[in-house]
Short mmCIF file of C-alpha atoms and ligand atoms in Angstrom, two decimals:
data_model
loop_
_atom_site.label_atom_id
_atom_site.label_comp_id
_atom_site.label_asym_id
_atom_site.label_seq_id
_atom_site.Cartn_x
_atom_site.Cartn_y
_atom_site.Cartn_z
CA MET F 1 21.28 14.55 -19.50
CA LYS F 2 19.44 15.02 -17.25
CA PHE F 3 19.27 11.75 -14.85
CA LYS F 4 17.06 11.41 -12.05
CA HIS F 5 17.20 14.07 -9.57
CA GLY F 6 18.64 16.44 -12.04
CA ILE F 7 22.70 15.10 -11.35
CA VAL F 8 24.20 16.45 -14.14
CA LEU F 9 26.60 12.89 -15.96
CA GLY F 10 29.03 12.72 -17.72
CA SER F 11 29.09 9.91 -20.35
CA PHE F 12 31.34 7.29 -19.39
CA LEU F 13 28.96 7.23 -16.18
CA MET F 14 26.21 7.24 -17.00
CA ALA F 15 27.08 4.24 -19.66
CA SER F 16 28.06 2.74 -16.47
CA VAL F 17 24.87 3.76 -14.07
CA LEU F 18 22.76 3.28 -17.31
CA ALA F 19 24.75 -1.17 -16.85
CA CYS F 20 24.04 -1.38 -14.08
CA SER F 21 20.81 -0.58 -12.88
CA GLY F 22 18.43 0.51 -16.12
CA PRO F 23 16.60 3.07 -14.41
CA LYS F 24 14.19 2.64 -17.55
CA GLY F 25 11.29 0.81 -19.00
CA GLU F 26 12.80 -0.51 -22.88
CA SER F 27 10.69 1.42 -24.36
CA GLY F 28 12.64 4.60 -22.37
CA ASN F 29 9.48 5.22 -20.62
CA PRO F 30 9.47 5.13 -17.20
CA LYS F 31 8.77 1.95 -15.29
CA ILE F 32 6.34 2.78 -11.87
CA GLY F 33 5.73 0.07 -8.67
CA PHE F 34 2.09 0.09 -8.01
CA ALA F 35 1.07 -2.07 -4.80
CA VAL F 36 -2.60 -2.00 -3.80
CA PHE F 37 -2.67 -2.48 -0.77
CA LYS F 38 -6.01 -6.38 -2.04
CA TYR F 39 -6.28 -6.55 -5.69
CA ASP F 40 -10.10 -8.27 -4.00
CA ASN F 41 -10.84 -4.49 -3.32
CA THR F 42 -14.38 -2.95 -6.66
CA PHE F 43 -12.68 0.91 -5.23
CA MET F 44 -8.69 0.00 -5.79
CA SER F 45 -9.94 -2.31 -8.75
CA GLY F 46 -11.83 1.12 -10.47
CA VAL F 47 -8.12 2.82 -9.26
CA ARG F 48 -6.01 0.33 -11.71
CA ARG F 49 -7.72 0.50 -14.51
CA ALA F 50 -6.88 4.20 -14.44
CA VAL F 51 -3.25 4.16 -13.71
CA ASP F 52 -3.33 1.59 -16.36
CA LYS F 53 -5.44 4.05 -19.20
CA ALA F 54 -4.00 6.46 -17.64
CA ALA F 55 -0.08 4.44 -17.81
CA GLN F 56 -0.79 3.87 -21.66
CA GLY F 57 2.53 5.42 -24.46
CA LYS F 58 3.82 7.12 -21.20
CA ALA F 59 5.26 4.47 -18.84
CA VAL F 60 5.64 0.24 -18.16
CA VAL F 61 3.49 -0.11 -14.13
CA LEU F 62 3.95 -3.01 -13.17
CA THR F 63 1.56 -3.76 -10.36
CA GLN F 64 1.57 -5.75 -7.42
CA ASP F 65 -1.57 -6.77 -4.61
CA SER F 66 -0.01 -6.85 -1.36
CA GLN F 67 -2.38 -9.14 -0.41
CA ASP F 68 -3.27 -6.52 2.64
CA GLN F 69 -0.15 -7.80 4.76
CA GLN F 70 2.12 -4.85 5.12
CA ALA F 71 4.57 -7.59 5.26
CA VAL F 72 4.55 -8.43 2.26
CA GLN F 73 4.23 -4.71 0.92
CA ASN F 74 6.98 -4.52 2.20
CA ASP F 75 8.72 -6.93 0.79
CA LEU F 76 6.62 -5.90 -2.58
CA VAL F 77 8.63 -2.23 -2.62
CA ASP F 78 12.18 -4.02 -2.12
CA ASN F 79 11.18 -5.77 -4.75
CA PHE F 80 10.15 -2.82 -6.72
CA LEU F 81 13.53 -1.42 -6.13
CA THR F 82 15.83 -3.84 -6.98
CA GLN F 83 14.44 -3.77 -10.18
CA GLY F 84 15.38 -0.20 -10.17
CA VAL F 85 11.94 1.45 -11.01
CA ASP F 86 11.44 5.13 -11.40
CA ALA F 87 9.38 5.91 -9.54
CA LEU F 88 6.47 4.63 -6.84
CA ILE F 89 2.34 4.13 -6.66
CA ILE F 90 2.30 2.65 -3.37
CA ASN F 91 -1.86 2.14 -1.58
CA PRO F 92 -0.14 1.19 1.60
CA VAL F 93 -1.89 -1.70 3.61
CA ASP F 94 -0.95 0.68 7.70
CA ARG F 95 -1.93 4.26 6.96
CA THR F 96 0.60 3.63 10.09
CA ALA F 97 3.71 2.37 8.44
CA ALA F 98 5.08 4.51 5.57
CA ALA F 99 7.33 5.87 6.98
CA VAL F 100 9.26 2.89 7.14
CA LEU F 101 8.39 2.67 3.28
CA ILE F 102 9.16 5.86 2.60
CA GLN F 103 12.61 5.86 4.48
CA LYS F 104 13.65 2.23 1.98
CA ALA F 105 12.84 4.75 -1.06
CA LYS F 106 14.21 7.64 0.16
CA ALA F 107 17.38 5.41 0.42
CA GLN F 108 17.15 5.11 -3.49
CA ASP F 109 16.13 8.61 -4.57
CA VAL F 110 12.73 6.46 -5.68
CA PRO F 111 10.46 9.67 -5.58
CA VAL F 112 7.03 8.42 -4.09
CA VAL F 113 3.13 8.64 -3.94
CA PHE F 114 0.46 7.10 -1.80
CA ILE F 115 -3.03 6.88 -2.74
CA ASN F 116 -6.55 6.18 -0.84
CA ARG F 117 -5.14 5.49 2.27
CA GLU F 118 -3.27 8.85 3.58
CA PRO F 119 0.19 8.54 5.69
CA GLU F 120 0.86 11.37 8.60
CA GLU F 121 0.86 13.98 7.70
CA ALA F 122 4.14 14.32 9.45
CA ASP F 123 5.94 11.00 7.08
CA ILE F 124 4.09 12.90 3.95
CA ALA F 125 7.10 16.11 5.34
CA SER F 126 9.53 13.86 6.17
CA TRP F 127 10.59 14.06 1.79
CA ASP F 128 10.15 16.68 -0.74
CA ARG F 129 9.82 13.44 -3.17
CA VAL F 130 6.46 12.24 -1.12
CA TYR F 131 3.19 13.06 -2.73
CA TYR F 132 -0.35 12.06 -2.03
CA VAL F 133 -3.45 12.01 -4.24
CA GLY F 134 -7.17 10.96 -1.90
CA ALA F 135 -9.97 12.92 -2.05
CA ARG F 136 -11.59 15.03 1.66
CA ALA F 137 -13.41 11.82 3.58
CA ALA F 138 -15.57 14.55 5.65
CA ASP F 139 -17.10 15.56 2.18
CA SER F 140 -18.42 12.48 2.03
CA GLY F 141 -20.38 12.08 4.83
CA THR F 142 -21.12 15.43 5.34
CA MET F 143 -23.01 14.26 1.22
CA SER F 144 -25.14 10.96 2.36
CA VAL F 145 -26.48 12.98 4.99
CA GLU F 146 -27.64 15.23 2.29
CA ILE F 147 -29.66 13.01 0.46
CA LEU F 148 -30.87 11.02 3.67
CA LEU F 149 -32.46 14.55 5.03
CA ASP F 150 -34.10 14.70 1.90
CA TYR F 151 -35.12 12.18 1.04
CA PHE F 152 -37.58 12.58 4.39
CA LYS F 153 -37.98 15.95 3.79
CA GLN F 154 -39.91 14.53 0.76
CA ASN F 155 -40.58 11.96 1.90
CA PRO F 156 -41.96 12.25 5.40
CA SER F 157 -44.28 9.08 7.24
CA ALA F 158 -40.46 7.94 6.65
CA ASP F 159 -39.72 9.64 9.29
CA LEU F 160 -41.47 6.03 11.29
CA ASN F 161 -42.20 7.14 15.34
CA GLY F 162 -42.75 10.86 14.11
CA ASP F 163 -40.23 12.18 16.49
CA GLY F 164 -38.33 14.11 14.06
CA MET F 165 -35.17 12.02 14.13
CA ILE F 166 -33.97 9.85 12.37
CA GLN F 167 -33.05 6.79 14.36
CA TYR F 168 -29.94 4.89 11.57
CA VAL F 169 -27.55 2.75 11.28
CA VAL F 170 -23.99 2.07 10.27
CA LEU F 171 -22.07 -0.04 8.46
CA THR F 172 -18.51 1.35 8.99
CA GLY F 173 -15.30 0.77 7.25
CA GLU F 174 -12.47 -0.64 8.65
CA PRO F 175 -11.15 0.58 10.93
CA GLY F 176 -8.29 3.27 11.17
CA HIS F 177 -8.57 4.14 7.69
CA GLN F 178 -9.52 7.58 7.42
CA ASP F 179 -12.05 7.10 5.18
CA ALA F 180 -13.71 5.18 7.67
CA VAL F 181 -13.28 7.40 10.47
CA LEU F 182 -14.24 10.44 9.15
CA ARG F 183 -16.85 9.69 7.50
CA THR F 184 -19.24 8.53 10.46
CA LYS F 185 -17.98 11.43 11.83
CA ALA F 186 -19.33 13.59 9.83
CA TYR F 187 -22.87 12.28 9.69
CA ILE F 188 -22.86 12.58 13.54
CA ASP F 189 -21.71 16.03 12.90
CA THR F 190 -24.06 16.68 9.41
CA PHE F 191 -27.16 15.49 12.01
CA ALA F 192 -26.30 18.02 14.04
CA ALA F 193 -26.07 20.81 12.49
CA SER F 194 -29.49 19.89 10.26
CA LYS F 195 -31.50 20.11 14.50
CA ALA F 196 -29.07 23.39 14.69
CA ASN F 197 -31.21 24.67 12.41
CA GLY F 198 -33.75 24.13 12.65
CA GLY F 199 -34.28 20.35 10.28
CA MET F 200 -34.51 16.59 11.20
CA GLY F 201 -31.97 15.67 13.58
CA GLY F 202 -30.46 12.04 13.49
CA GLN F 203 -30.35 8.81 16.21
CA GLU F 204 -27.69 6.48 15.79
CA LEU F 205 -29.08 3.47 16.53
CA MET F 206 -26.14 1.25 16.40
CA SER F 207 -23.03 1.14 14.06
CA ASP F 208 -20.65 -1.93 13.23
CA THR F 209 -17.17 -2.44 11.42
CA ALA F 210 -17.93 -4.81 8.16
CA MET F 211 -14.29 -3.79 6.78
CA TRP F 212 -15.69 -2.31 3.80
CA ASP F 213 -16.55 -6.24 2.68
CA ARG F 214 -20.91 -6.56 1.45
CA ALA F 215 -21.21 -10.28 3.30
CA ARG F 216 -20.33 -9.04 6.11
CA ALA F 217 -22.73 -5.70 5.86
CA GLN F 218 -24.99 -8.17 4.80
CA GLU F 219 -24.20 -11.05 8.35
CA LYS F 220 -24.08 -7.31 10.28
CA MET F 221 -27.19 -5.59 8.63
CA ALA F 222 -28.99 -8.40 9.46
CA ALA F 223 -28.11 -8.27 13.26
CA MET F 224 -29.42 -5.15 13.70
CA LEU F 225 -32.38 -5.53 12.70
CA THR F 226 -32.72 -9.03 14.31
CA SER F 227 -31.81 -5.67 17.44
CA TYR F 228 -34.12 -3.21 16.31
CA PRO F 229 -36.95 -4.31 13.94
CA ASP F 230 -39.40 -2.21 12.76
CA ARG F 231 -36.89 0.66 14.79
CA ILE F 232 -34.03 1.64 11.62
CA GLU F 233 -34.92 4.65 9.47
CA ALA F 234 -32.00 4.26 7.67
CA VAL F 235 -28.47 2.98 6.86
CA LEU F 236 -25.55 4.93 6.88
CA ALA F 237 -22.85 2.48 4.74
CA ASN F 238 -19.25 4.38 4.32
CA ASN F 239 -18.78 2.19 0.68
CA ASP F 240 -21.17 1.28 -1.32
CA ASP F 241 -20.28 -2.58 -1.01
CA MET F 242 -21.05 -2.42 2.48
CA ALA F 243 -25.23 -0.79 1.06
CA LEU F 244 -25.56 -3.59 -0.66
CA GLY F 245 -24.53 -6.07 0.98
CA ALA F 246 -27.30 -4.37 3.66
CA ILE F 247 -29.49 -4.26 1.28
CA GLU F 248 -29.33 -8.44 0.35
CA ALA F 249 -30.53 -8.39 4.42
CA LEU F 250 -32.82 -6.48 4.25
CA LYS F 251 -34.29 -8.17 0.72
CA GLN F 252 -34.07 -10.84 2.79
CA ALA F 253 -35.97 -8.67 5.62
CA GLY F 254 -38.80 -8.18 2.98
CA TYR F 255 -37.99 -5.18 2.30
CA PHE F 256 -37.94 -3.83 -1.78
CA GLY F 257 -40.27 -6.81 -2.68
CA LYS F 258 -43.59 -6.58 -4.42
CA ASP F 259 -45.89 -4.78 -0.72
CA GLY F 260 -43.53 -1.59 -1.64
CA LYS F 261 -42.09 -1.49 1.94
CA PHE F 262 -38.25 0.76 1.41
CA MET F 263 -35.79 1.27 3.48
CA PRO F 264 -33.28 4.65 2.71
CA VAL F 265 -29.55 3.48 2.29
CA VAL F 266 -26.93 5.72 0.66
CA GLY F 267 -23.41 4.37 0.59
CA ILE F 268 -20.12 5.86 -1.08
CA ASP F 269 -17.49 5.05 -3.81
CA ALA F 270 -20.35 5.46 -6.98
CA THR F 271 -19.23 1.08 -8.50
CA ALA F 272 -20.09 0.31 -11.02
CA PRO F 273 -22.59 -2.00 -8.42
CA GLY F 274 -23.86 1.19 -6.54
CA LEU F 275 -25.24 2.86 -10.02
CA ASP F 276 -26.93 -0.41 -11.30
CA ALA F 277 -28.42 0.30 -7.85
CA VAL F 278 -29.60 3.28 -7.70
CA GLU F 279 -31.06 2.73 -11.24
CA ASN F 280 -32.92 0.03 -10.77
CA GLY F 281 -33.91 2.04 -6.55
CA THR F 282 -32.40 0.14 -3.94
CA LEU F 283 -29.68 1.91 -3.51
CA LEU F 284 -30.91 6.07 -2.24
CA GLY F 285 -27.62 7.67 -3.76
CA THR F 286 -24.34 7.45 -2.81
CA VAL F 287 -21.12 9.37 -3.28
CA LEU F 288 -18.44 10.10 -5.96
CA ASN F 289 -14.76 8.78 -4.88
CA ASP F 290 -13.12 9.38 -8.30
CA ALA F 291 -11.27 6.48 -8.57
CA ALA F 292 -10.59 7.04 -12.67
CA SER F 293 -8.50 11.19 -11.51
CA GLN F 294 -7.87 9.35 -7.99
CA GLY F 295 -5.98 7.15 -10.81
CA THR F 296 -5.00 9.29 -13.43
CA ASP F 297 -3.82 11.97 -10.86
CA ALA F 298 -1.19 9.93 -9.25
CA LEU F 299 -0.20 7.89 -12.32
CA ASN F 300 0.47 11.48 -13.46
CA ILE F 301 3.07 12.66 -10.78
CA ALA F 302 4.86 9.42 -10.32
CA VAL F 303 5.52 9.78 -14.48
CA ALA F 304 6.42 13.74 -13.28
CA LEU F 305 8.88 12.95 -10.99
CA SER F 306 10.34 10.31 -12.67
CA ASN F 307 10.95 12.44 -16.05
CA GLY F 308 12.26 15.17 -14.29
CA THR F 309 9.14 17.61 -14.33
CA ASP F 310 7.08 19.89 -13.12
CA PRO F 311 3.50 17.46 -11.27
CA ALA F 312 1.76 20.56 -10.52
CA ALA F 313 1.88 20.70 -14.17
CA ALA F 314 0.49 16.96 -15.11
CA ILE F 315 -2.70 17.01 -13.15
CA ALA F 316 -5.53 19.83 -13.47
CA VAL F 317 -6.61 20.18 -9.80
CA PRO F 318 -3.63 22.38 -7.78
CA LEU F 319 -1.53 20.47 -5.56
CA THR F 320 -1.84 22.17 -1.42
CA SER F 321 -0.90 21.32 2.25
CA ALA F 322 -2.64 18.73 3.69
CA ASP F 323 -5.25 20.96 4.97
CA GLY F 324 -5.55 22.15 1.30
CA GLN F 325 -4.98 25.43 2.32
CA SER F 326 -1.26 27.10 0.68
CA ALA F 327 0.60 25.20 -1.70
CA GLY F 328 1.75 21.69 -0.74
CA ARG F 329 1.74 18.12 -1.95
CA TYR F 330 -2.06 16.38 -1.85
CA VAL F 331 -3.54 15.80 -4.33
CA TRP F 332 -7.83 16.31 -2.89
CA VAL F 333 -10.05 14.75 -5.83
CA PRO F 334 -13.58 16.21 -4.74
CA TYR F 335 -15.93 13.91 -4.57
CA GLN F 336 -20.18 14.54 -5.86
CA LYS F 337 -23.56 13.29 -5.73
CA VAL F 338 -25.18 10.84 -7.51
CA THR F 339 -29.28 10.17 -7.08
CA ARG F 340 -31.38 9.49 -9.40
CA GLU F 341 -31.50 12.11 -10.74
CA ASN F 342 -28.01 12.37 -11.83
CA TYR F 343 -26.47 8.65 -11.48
CA ARG F 344 -26.62 8.60 -15.42
CA ASN F 345 -23.53 10.88 -16.09
CA PHE F 346 -21.14 8.58 -14.18
CA MET F 347 -21.94 5.72 -15.47
CA ASN F 348 -20.04 3.54 -17.79
CA LYS F 349 -16.73 6.27 -17.20
C1 GAL S 401 -11.97 3.89 0.06
C2 GAL S 401 -13.24 3.60 -0.88
C3 GAL S 401 -13.33 1.86 0.40
C4 GAL S 401 -12.83 1.54 -0.25
C5 GAL S 401 -11.01 1.91 1.06
C6 GAL S 401 -9.74 1.06 0.76
O1 GAL S 401 -11.25 5.39 -0.76
O2 GAL S 401 -14.58 4.48 -0.29
O3 GAL S 401 -14.90 1.27 -1.30
O4 GAL S 401 -12.46 0.88 -1.21
O5 GAL S 401 -11.31 2.86 0.42
O6 GAL S 401 -8.97 1.82 0.77
#
């Protein structure tokens, strides 16, 4: 019989090992520990729902809140290992701390699937039972700016000072998070490419972090409106929660009211409240960060690794290297632009 990593054990030895560690859940399905960086995060709530749904009938998932503290997450991982989980899905608090978690798991030969917060490439490379499921952050930044450029093309009067440039402000996610860094860089690169091709360029008036958080974004946006009265022509937010916080501040400053004063705001994620805001016309657009596919793929890889089957056969997209150029242990789930034209396709998913 195959046991975890394929060692054939005699029945006597197998019985004693099972009695000690009991690696599979009572149903005979694999037991998977899932550590979430923090529960109070809209996008990760969607990923949690997807993991639970995908696990039905094939895995027992033990999900825990790391409370945005790496030390808490390290303890959770120790506990999962003590409980004899067959695989781990980890959404790291601090993505540079992955090496420590990998060491712990490797010592027990428990495979790890990281999700949403990308460890260093060297960490993923350090053991062949480590995987990463995420999305190419830069693409979402590019798509956000494309949504804005389309809007300005159709609404030339949105260029308030008529200088052929979009004066914009940015609300960034957590500093050091690959999505915050790469999305924000892609905004700048995409405006530069547009300008180089004879289209509109962009001028960043101000950028500040709101840590992915709606309430903080509302405060930051209010401050930006005070710093640049009547000069801001667009708002780019690294996620929908922050875009929605910005919209609140804009409403208080007289936007989206009866007199029709409008500000193009673009978010990322296509969360349920984000899609509602596209529907009610306050959010110009967003980009689908596909929580359902990411959660499902992570769960299916963890199950395959637990059962000793091929993870590549368990998911719909190819497993690639970090740069996507060859085979490897990364899953890159594509982003999609979401605007008034297509938002309905993404509702109730
Ligand atoms: C991003 C997502 C953000 C936030 C973050 C947490 O991918 O766009 O909204 O949830 O992950 O790590």
